[in-house]
Short mmCIF file of C-alpha atoms in Angstrom, two decimals:
data_model
loop_
_atom_site.label_atom_id
_atom_site.label_comp_id
_atom_site.label_asym_id
_atom_site.label_seq_id
_atom_site.Cartn_x
_atom_site.Cartn_y
_atom_site.Cartn_z
CA MET S 269 0.22 -0.25 0.04
CA GLN S 270 1.28 3.43 -0.79
CA ASN S 271 1.69 6.23 1.87
CA ALA S 272 4.02 9.24 1.61
CA ARG S 273 6.90 7.77 3.11
CA SER S 274 7.02 4.40 0.89
CA THR S 275 6.34 7.33 -1.86
CA ALA S 276 9.55 9.16 -0.61
CA LEU S 277 11.39 6.03 0.03
CA LYS S 278 10.76 4.79 -3.67
CA ALA S 279 12.14 7.97 -4.83
CA LEU S 280 15.07 8.18 -2.46
CA TYR S 281 16.57 5.02 -3.57
CA ASN S 282 16.37 5.63 -7.50
CA ILE S 283 17.95 9.21 -5.95
CA GLU S 284 20.30 7.02 -4.81
CA LYS S 285 21.15 4.22 -7.57
CA SER S 286 21.25 5.97 -10.27
CA GLY S 287 22.51 9.83 -9.20
CA ALA S 288 19.15 10.42 -10.83
CA TYR S 289 17.87 14.73 -9.98
CA ILE S 290 15.92 14.94 -6.32
CA ASN S 291 13.59 17.30 -8.45
CA ILE S 292 12.58 14.89 -11.40
CA GLU S 293 12.46 11.76 -9.96
CA LEU S 294 10.96 13.39 -6.58
CA LYS S 295 7.87 13.98 -9.50
CA LYS S 296 8.11 10.10 -11.24
CA CYS S 297 6.37 9.18 -7.86
CA LEU S 298 4.52 11.62 -6.61
CA ASP S 299 3.00 11.49 -10.38
CA SER S 300 2.74 7.46 -10.16
CA ALA S 301 0.93 7.68 -6.41
CA GLU S 302 -2.35 7.36 -5.17
CA ILE S 303 -1.71 9.70 -2.57
CA SER S 304 -3.75 13.08 -0.83
CA ASP S 305 -1.80 16.17 -0.88
CA ALA S 306 -1.41 15.76 2.14
CA ASP S 307 0.79 12.87 1.40
CA LYS S 308 2.58 14.66 -1.50
CA ARG S 309 3.34 17.33 0.46
CA LEU S 310 4.59 15.10 3.79
CA ALA S 311 6.07 12.87 0.76
CA THR S 312 8.39 16.09 -0.62
CA GLU S 313 9.87 16.55 3.32
CA ILE S 314 11.08 13.51 3.91
CA CYS S 315 12.66 13.05 1.02
CA HIS S 316 13.63 16.89 0.41
CA GLY S 317 15.42 17.06 3.92
CA THR S 318 16.51 13.40 3.76
CA VAL S 319 19.21 14.04 0.65
CA LYS S 320 19.69 17.97 2.33
CA TYR S 321 20.62 16.41 5.59
CA LYS S 322 22.58 13.53 4.45
CA ILE S 323 25.51 12.85 5.96
CA ASN S 324 24.26 14.39 9.14
CA LEU S 325 21.75 11.17 9.61
CA ASP S 326 24.67 8.28 8.65
CA PHE S 327 26.57 10.50 11.22
CA TYR S 328 23.22 9.98 13.64
CA ILE S 329 23.60 6.75 12.74
CA LYS S 330 27.39 6.09 12.74
CA ASN S 331 26.93 6.86 15.99
CA ALA S 332 24.22 4.25 17.14
CA SER S 333 23.95 1.34 14.77
CA SER S 334 26.35 -2.00 15.80
CA ILE S 335 26.71 -2.50 11.92
CA LYS S 336 29.55 -0.91 9.64
CA ILE S 337 27.42 1.94 8.11
CA ASN S 338 28.17 0.75 4.82
CA LYS S 339 27.28 -3.54 5.00
CA ILE S 340 23.59 -2.13 6.07
CA SER S 341 21.28 -2.69 2.70
CA PRO S 342 20.19 0.11 0.99
CA TYR S 343 17.27 0.65 0.87
CA VAL S 344 17.11 -0.54 5.24
CA LYS S 345 19.97 2.59 5.54
CA ILE S 346 17.63 5.02 3.20
CA ILE S 347 15.24 4.25 5.70
CA LEU S 348 17.02 4.98 8.34
CA ARG S 349 17.34 8.20 7.37
CA MET S 350 13.87 8.75 7.07
CA GLY S 351 13.09 8.67 10.12
CA VAL S 352 16.27 10.27 11.70
CA TYR S 353 14.41 12.78 10.09
CA GLN S 354 12.38 12.96 10.66
CA ILE S 355 13.63 12.17 14.66
CA LYS S 356 15.79 15.50 14.82
CA TYR S 357 14.16 17.50 11.67
CA MET S 358 9.85 17.76 11.48
CA ASP S 359 8.58 18.74 15.24
CA LYS S 360 5.02 17.63 13.73
CA ILE S 361 5.66 14.25 13.70
CA PRO S 362 6.05 12.18 17.18
CA VAL S 363 8.68 10.26 18.26
CA SER S 364 6.87 6.81 18.34
CA ALA S 365 5.14 7.27 14.45
CA ALA S 366 8.33 8.22 13.55
CA VAL S 367 9.73 4.93 14.63
CA ASN S 368 7.15 2.33 14.57
CA GLU S 369 6.17 3.33 10.58
CA SER S 370 10.07 3.03 9.44
CA VAL S 371 9.61 -0.61 11.66
CA LYS S 372 6.98 -1.43 9.16
CA LEU S 373 9.14 0.07 5.62
CA ALA S 374 12.04 -1.97 7.07
CA LYS S 375 9.52 -5.29 6.78
CA ARG S 376 8.80 -4.55 3.88
CA TYR S 377 11.98 -4.26 2.26
CA GLY S 378 14.27 -6.23 4.50
CA GLY S 379 12.18 -8.59 6.82
CA ALA S 380 11.15 -9.28 10.81
CA ARG S 381 15.60 -8.70 11.76
CA SER S 382 15.85 -5.51 9.77
CA GLY S 383 12.70 -4.10 11.34
CA GLY S 384 13.46 -4.83 14.49
CA PHE S 385 17.66 -3.30 14.20
CA VAL S 386 16.37 -0.46 12.86
CA ASN S 387 13.71 -0.32 15.56
CA ALA S 388 16.65 -0.53 17.98
CA VAL S 389 18.90 1.66 16.22
CA LEU S 390 16.32 4.90 15.66
CA LYS S 391 14.93 4.19 19.52
CA LYS S 392 18.54 4.96 20.96
CA ILE S 393 19.36 8.18 18.43
CA ALA S 394 15.79 9.57 19.36
CA ASN S 395 16.94 8.82 23.41
CA SER S 396 20.89 10.38 23.19
CA GLU S 397 22.81 13.70 21.39
CA ILE S 398 25.95 13.03 18.75
CA GLU S 399 28.99 14.86 20.15
CA TYR S 400 30.07 16.57 16.72
CA PRO S 401 33.72 16.84 16.21
CA LYS S 402 36.54 18.93 16.87
CA ASP S 403 38.31 19.86 13.80
CA LYS S 404 36.15 22.38 12.46
CA ALA S 405 36.01 21.15 8.93
CA GLU S 406 34.84 17.89 9.84
CA PHE S 407 32.27 19.88 11.66
CA LEU S 408 31.10 22.08 9.75
CA SER S 409 30.71 18.49 6.92
CA VAL S 410 29.00 16.51 9.59
CA LYS S 411 26.97 19.74 11.02
CA TYR S 412 24.94 20.96 7.55
CA SER S 413 25.40 18.33 5.26
CA TYR S 414 29.20 19.46 3.03
CA PRO S 415 31.95 16.62 1.76
CA LEU S 416 34.97 17.27 4.12
CA GLU S 417 36.49 18.76 0.98
CA LEU S 418 34.33 21.23 0.25
CA CYS S 419 33.78 22.32 4.65
CA GLU S 420 38.23 22.55 4.40
CA LYS S 421 37.87 24.86 0.72
CA PHE S 422 35.08 27.25 1.89
CA ILE S 423 36.86 27.55 5.66
CA SER S 424 40.30 28.59 3.19
CA ASP S 425 38.92 30.78 1.17
CA PHE S 426 36.03 32.57 3.36
CA GLY S 427 37.11 31.93 6.57
CA PHE S 428 35.40 29.52 9.37
CA ASP S 429 32.20 31.79 10.33
CA PHE S 430 31.56 33.13 6.85
CA ALA S 431 31.53 28.95 5.70
CA LYS S 432 29.38 28.22 8.20
CA ASP S 433 27.01 30.88 7.36
CA ILE S 434 26.99 30.28 3.87
CA MET S 435 26.10 26.81 4.94
CA GLU S 436 24.07 27.28 7.31
CA LYS S 437 21.47 29.06 5.06
CA SER S 438 21.75 26.85 2.40
CA LEU S 439 19.70 24.55 4.91
CA GLU S 440 16.50 26.95 4.92
CA ARG S 441 13.19 27.15 2.68
CA PRO S 442 13.78 28.11 -0.65
CA LYS S 443 12.81 30.98 -1.77
CA ILE S 444 10.48 31.24 -4.59
CA TYR S 445 9.68 34.12 -6.83
CA ILE S 446 7.30 35.63 -9.87
CA ARG S 447 7.87 37.18 -12.12
CA VAL S 448 5.15 40.05 -12.95
CA ASN S 449 5.30 40.32 -17.61
CA THR S 450 4.73 43.28 -17.09
CA LEU S 451 3.92 43.92 -20.63
CA LYS S 452 0.36 41.99 -19.82
CA ILE S 453 -0.60 43.84 -16.14
CA SER S 454 1.69 46.09 -14.07
CA VAL S 455 2.95 44.99 -10.96
CA ASP S 456 0.69 46.86 -9.03
CA GLU S 457 -2.80 45.56 -10.55
CA PHE S 458 -1.10 41.95 -10.00
CA LEU S 459 -0.66 42.13 -6.47
CA LYS S 460 -4.57 42.96 -6.30
CA ILE S 461 -5.04 40.03 -7.94
CA LEU S 462 -2.49 38.06 -5.43
CA ASP S 463 -4.71 40.29 -2.47
CA GLY S 464 -8.16 39.11 -4.23
CA GLU S 465 -6.90 35.41 -3.96
CA GLY S 466 -6.08 35.36 -0.28
CA VAL S 467 -1.82 34.52 -1.45
CA GLU S 468 0.64 36.18 1.01
CA TYR S 469 3.35 38.02 -0.98
CA GLU S 470 6.37 40.38 -0.45
CA LYS S 471 8.11 42.29 -3.64
CA SER S 472 11.20 43.01 -3.13
CA THR S 473 13.73 45.32 -2.81
CA LEU S 474 15.93 44.23 -5.52
CA CYS S 475 14.06 43.77 -8.49
CA ALA S 476 10.69 45.58 -8.45
CA ASP S 477 9.12 43.46 -10.29
CA ALA S 478 9.81 40.35 -8.77
CA VAL S 479 6.99 38.91 -5.74
CA ARG S 480 7.78 36.29 -3.62
CA VAL S 481 5.22 34.54 -2.84
CA SER S 482 3.70 31.73 -0.56
CA LYS S 483 1.03 29.93 -2.94
CA LEU S 484 3.02 28.88 -5.67
CA GLY S 485 0.51 25.62 -6.88
CA PHE S 486 -2.00 27.33 -6.53
CA LEU S 487 -0.81 30.29 -9.26
CA LEU S 488 0.16 27.86 -11.58
CA LYS S 489 -3.17 25.91 -11.63
CA SER S 490 -4.22 29.36 -11.74
CA LYS S 491 -5.85 30.96 -15.47
CA TYR S 492 -3.39 33.81 -14.64
CA PHE S 493 -0.46 31.44 -15.66
CA PRO S 494 -1.51 30.50 -19.67
CA ASP S 495 -2.55 34.12 -19.87
CA GLY S 496 0.76 34.94 -18.98
CA LEU S 497 0.81 37.63 -16.14
CA PHE S 498 3.83 36.05 -14.93
CA TYR S 499 7.24 33.96 -15.16
CA VAL S 500 8.20 31.78 -12.10
CA GLN S 501 11.86 32.80 -11.59
CA ASP S 502 14.49 33.24 -9.66
CA LEU S 503 15.33 36.36 -7.76
CA SER S 504 19.52 35.93 -9.14
CA SER S 505 18.57 35.79 -12.50
CA MET S 506 15.92 38.00 -12.47
CA LEU S 507 18.70 41.12 -11.01
CA ALA S 508 21.73 39.36 -14.06
CA CYS S 509 19.13 41.22 -16.78
CA LYS S 510 18.71 44.02 -14.63
CA ILE S 511 22.37 44.70 -14.91
CA LEU S 512 22.50 44.21 -18.32
CA ALA S 513 20.49 46.55 -18.65
CA PRO S 514 19.50 46.46 -22.37
CA LYS S 515 17.47 48.90 -24.23
CA LYS S 516 14.68 49.79 -26.10
CA GLY S 517 15.14 48.80 -29.93
CA ALA S 518 18.11 46.90 -28.89
CA SER S 519 19.50 43.98 -30.46
CA VAL S 520 20.64 40.88 -27.82
CA LEU S 521 22.81 37.86 -27.38
CA ASP S 522 21.67 35.26 -24.00
CA ILE S 523 23.90 32.72 -23.86
CA CYS S 524 22.89 29.00 -22.52
CA ALA S 525 19.73 30.86 -23.26
CA ALA S 526 16.73 27.90 -22.74
CA PRO S 527 13.98 28.01 -20.73
CA GLY S 528 14.21 31.75 -21.71
CA GLY S 529 13.07 33.05 -18.23
CA LYS S 530 16.53 36.02 -19.27
CA SER S 531 15.78 35.92 -22.53
CA THR S 532 11.66 36.70 -21.74
CA TYR S 533 13.17 39.36 -19.20
CA ILE S 534 15.67 40.88 -21.65
CA ALA S 535 12.65 41.65 -23.72
CA GLN S 536 9.87 42.75 -21.15
CA LEU S 537 13.17 45.80 -20.33
CA MET S 538 13.14 45.63 -23.53
CA GLN S 539 8.81 46.26 -23.96
CA ASN S 540 9.16 43.89 -26.98
CA ASP S 541 10.70 46.31 -29.01
CA GLY S 542 14.59 44.56 -30.20
CA GLU S 543 16.13 41.86 -31.30
CA ILE S 544 16.97 38.88 -28.80
CA TYR S 545 19.41 35.94 -29.99
CA SER S 546 18.19 32.96 -26.83
CA SER S 547 20.81 29.86 -28.19
CA ASP S 548 21.00 26.49 -26.06
CA ILE S 549 23.51 23.31 -27.39
CA TYR S 550 19.91 21.48 -26.27
CA GLU S 551 16.78 21.03 -29.62
CA HIS S 552 14.29 20.92 -26.72
CA LYS S 553 15.15 23.11 -24.66
CA ILE S 554 14.71 25.29 -27.61
CA LYS S 555 11.56 24.01 -27.88
CA LEU S 556 10.99 25.51 -24.08
CA ILE S 557 12.06 28.52 -25.46
CA SER S 558 9.76 29.67 -27.78
CA GLU S 559 7.23 28.71 -26.09
CA ASN S 560 7.80 30.00 -23.14
CA ALA S 561 7.89 33.77 -24.70
CA LYS S 562 4.33 32.78 -26.48
CA ARG S 563 2.81 32.41 -23.01
CA LEU S 564 3.95 35.61 -22.39
CA GLY S 565 2.87 37.23 -25.32
CA ILE S 566 6.95 37.65 -26.48
CA ASP S 567 8.10 38.21 -30.85
CA ILE S 568 11.12 39.65 -30.23
CA ILE S 569 13.20 36.04 -29.13
CA LYS S 570 14.81 33.58 -31.85
CA PRO S 571 15.87 30.35 -30.19
CA CYS S 572 18.62 29.12 -31.58
CA ILE S 573 21.78 25.78 -31.24
CA SER S 574 24.51 26.61 -30.27
CA ASP S 575 27.36 25.21 -28.57
CA ALA S 576 28.72 28.58 -26.32
CA THR S 577 32.25 26.87 -25.92
CA ALA S 578 32.66 26.55 -30.13
CA GLU S 579 33.51 30.08 -31.51
CA ASN S 580 30.56 31.36 -33.86
CA LYS S 581 31.79 33.84 -36.12
CA ALA S 582 28.42 34.62 -37.46
CA TYR S 583 28.00 36.84 -34.24
CA PHE S 584 31.15 38.61 -33.95
CA ASP S 585 30.68 41.92 -32.90
CA LYS S 586 26.36 41.59 -33.94
CA PHE S 587 25.27 42.15 -30.30
CA ASP S 588 25.07 45.44 -28.58
CA PHE S 589 24.46 43.84 -25.28
CA VAL S 590 25.73 39.86 -25.00
CA LEU S 591 24.37 37.71 -21.17
CA ALA S 592 26.45 34.81 -20.27
CA ASP S 593 24.91 32.90 -17.97
CA LEU S 594 27.06 30.38 -17.94
CA PRO S 595 27.95 26.31 -16.98
CA CYS S 596 28.78 26.21 -13.36
CA SER S 597 29.32 24.15 -9.45
CA GLY S 598 25.90 25.16 -9.44
CA LEU S 599 26.66 26.02 -4.87
CA GLY S 600 24.28 29.37 -4.45
CA ILE S 601 21.18 26.80 -5.45
CA VAL S 602 21.93 24.26 -2.66
CA ASN S 603 18.86 24.25 -0.91
CA LYS S 604 16.36 24.70 -3.94
CA LYS S 605 19.28 20.98 -5.52
CA PRO S 606 20.83 19.80 -2.15
CA GLU S 607 22.26 16.53 -4.40
CA ILE S 608 24.20 18.83 -5.97
CA LYS S 609 26.68 19.54 -2.65
CA TYR S 610 27.38 15.61 -2.64
CA SER S 611 28.85 15.50 -6.28
CA VAL S 612 31.07 18.22 -6.50
CA THR S 613 34.67 18.42 -6.74
CA GLN S 614 37.42 21.41 -6.46
CA ASN S 615 38.44 19.50 -9.92
CA ASP S 616 35.24 20.02 -11.28
CA ILE S 617 35.17 23.54 -9.88
CA SER S 618 38.33 24.32 -11.90
CA ASN S 619 37.30 22.18 -14.76
CA LEU S 620 34.17 24.47 -14.89
CA ALA S 621 35.95 28.02 -14.51
CA ASP S 622 37.61 26.61 -17.27
CA MET S 623 35.21 25.84 -19.38
CA GLY S 624 33.53 29.28 -18.20
CA LEU S 625 36.53 31.75 -19.51
CA GLU S 626 36.59 29.93 -23.09
CA ILE S 627 33.23 30.44 -22.65
CA LEU S 628 33.84 34.43 -21.77
CA ASN S 629 36.17 34.84 -23.84
CA ASN S 630 33.85 33.59 -27.29
CA CYS S 631 31.21 35.35 -25.73
CA ALA S 632 33.38 38.91 -25.86
CA LYS S 633 33.61 38.53 -29.70
CA TYR S 634 30.53 39.17 -30.47
CA VAL S 635 30.03 42.40 -28.51
CA LYS S 636 29.87 45.76 -30.57
CA LYS S 637 32.43 48.22 -29.65
CA GLY S 638 30.74 50.55 -26.86
CA GLY S 639 28.65 47.16 -26.08
CA THR S 640 27.30 45.55 -22.91
CA LEU S 641 29.28 41.37 -21.73
CA VAL S 642 27.26 40.69 -18.48
CA PHE S 643 28.71 37.18 -16.70
CA SER S 644 26.93 35.80 -13.86
CA LEU S 645 26.73 32.29 -12.01
CA CYS S 646 24.66 30.69 -9.74
CA THR S 647 26.98 30.35 -7.73
CA PHE S 648 29.70 32.01 -5.31
CA THR S 649 33.47 30.23 -5.30
CA LYS S 650 36.43 32.44 -6.32
CA ASP S 651 37.70 30.41 -8.90
CA GLU S 652 34.67 30.28 -11.61
CA GLY S 653 33.64 33.92 -10.74
CA GLU S 654 36.61 36.87 -9.52
CA GLU S 655 39.77 35.06 -10.94
CA ASN S 656 37.82 34.84 -14.63
CA VAL S 657 37.13 38.21 -13.88
CA LYS S 658 40.26 39.04 -13.30
CA LYS S 659 41.27 36.27 -15.78
CA PHE S 660 39.19 37.45 -19.08
CA LEU S 661 40.50 41.10 -18.63
CA LEU S 662 44.74 40.25 -18.64
CA GLN S 663 43.51 38.32 -22.04
CA ASN S 664 40.69 41.09 -23.52
CA LYS S 665 42.68 44.33 -22.95
CA ASN S 666 39.91 46.35 -25.18
CA PHE S 667 36.64 45.33 -22.52
CA ALA S 668 36.61 47.33 -18.72
CA LEU S 669 34.40 46.83 -15.80
CA LYS S 670 31.77 48.62 -15.48
CA LYS S 671 30.04 49.35 -12.11
CA ILE S 672 26.93 47.54 -12.04
CA VAL S 673 24.34 50.05 -11.31
CA LEU S 674 22.48 48.54 -7.79
CA ASP S 675 22.72 49.95 -3.66
CA ILE S 676 25.24 47.51 -3.28
CA GLU S 677 28.61 48.70 -3.03
CA ASN S 678 30.63 47.37 -6.74
CA ASP S 679 33.55 48.04 -8.42
CA GLY S 680 32.03 46.60 -10.71
CA PHE S 681 31.55 42.48 -10.02
CA ILE S 682 28.97 41.39 -7.11
CA THR S 683 29.06 38.37 -5.51
CA PHE S 684 25.88 37.75 -3.84
CA TYR S 685 25.99 35.50 -0.76
CA PRO S 686 23.00 34.81 0.63
CA HIS S 687 23.02 34.85 4.36
CA ILE S 688 23.67 38.90 3.13
CA TYR S 689 21.78 39.73 0.53
CA GLY S 690 18.21 36.34 0.87
CA THR S 691 19.10 35.30 -2.43
CA ASP S 692 20.26 32.58 -4.53
CA GLY S 693 24.22 32.14 -4.00
CA PHE S 694 25.55 34.45 -7.36
CA PHE S 695 27.90 35.72 -8.54
CA THR S 696 28.18 38.33 -11.74
CA ALA S 697 30.23 40.71 -13.57
CA LYS S 698 29.62 43.55 -16.14
CA PHE S 699 32.26 44.71 -18.86
CA ILE S 700 31.58 47.86 -21.65
CA ARG S 701 33.74 47.30 -24.36
CA ILE S 702 36.17 50.14 -24.70
CA ASP S 703 38.28 50.04 -28.00
#
């Protein structure tokens, strides 16, 4: 019989076994599960929490189990993680319910002995506290569930306290933003709709078109979505477009554009007047750009397939504005995609930084004289951001940094740290071609 916990277990097992993305795998399991909306919410909370705190949960299990954790069967290990998460992090679930439901699952997937083992381990965890490691990097790893290598890197780059604040913030629930499509409705008119529908909201102080909302599910099912009155978009993505500051009638290139959030906001800022080339390497993603543009009533976007790592001579000196929102480690969006932090290594960061610089150098060739190039990433590592700005300026003497017009002190680049600005972690720099 399906319920919230068995649905979460199925998703978690598939994520662990095949490295599937949590959002994709969970949606697949929820769509196929015949359970109530309340159970779907519970399954979602357990699934996300178990992934988010995996290293921390395993530390509890190691301290309470008579069997080494790598000897515990995959299903039972995941059931234990789910149980520990409910006991330690979900205040509304009684310990007895967390233990009893975990035991039922363990018996179903491992037999009576597994049920007894899970019962003993979870009861021991419920009645005791763990002592965190004294070493600073190990403490951060266990407390905030980040691989040790990343903890050491963050301490090296930012210092212990700053690294701690970044990791702590990444465990919070992500803020959900929508962008009001001012081509169809004003922000004030849309806020009146939200008031009428009883949707709680908060306007962003950094971007006038951005609104934080409480009931995204309701809005997506409402008529306002197909009517194109809003677009679901991260605040950081909107800010990159605001920083680009494209002018009406301009020519724009949006590199790595799918699914079209940035391109459509650029079009909105241009009042749907000008020309936007929205490029991506995958054909199915190009289709998403076209679909989103159509829903939002935008007709100046030209979706096109292009490999950003390959030089495109047809684009040389062609664009007034170029937005390079580049592939990166994604560590700035761990609160939305917690599985990211377990797979990123220093070697990955270095390789991605090299790729980013290669693409950025290509993009420089596409900017007209006097034109603008904005470089952005959904991460905050110095390797991928600040260091690449220095390398880019050394390799492109015809570009200079241009101060970003925001109420934030800057010299042409800003690292948005989540615990300071309340955004995703991201980096952006603005250049102008000066030759």
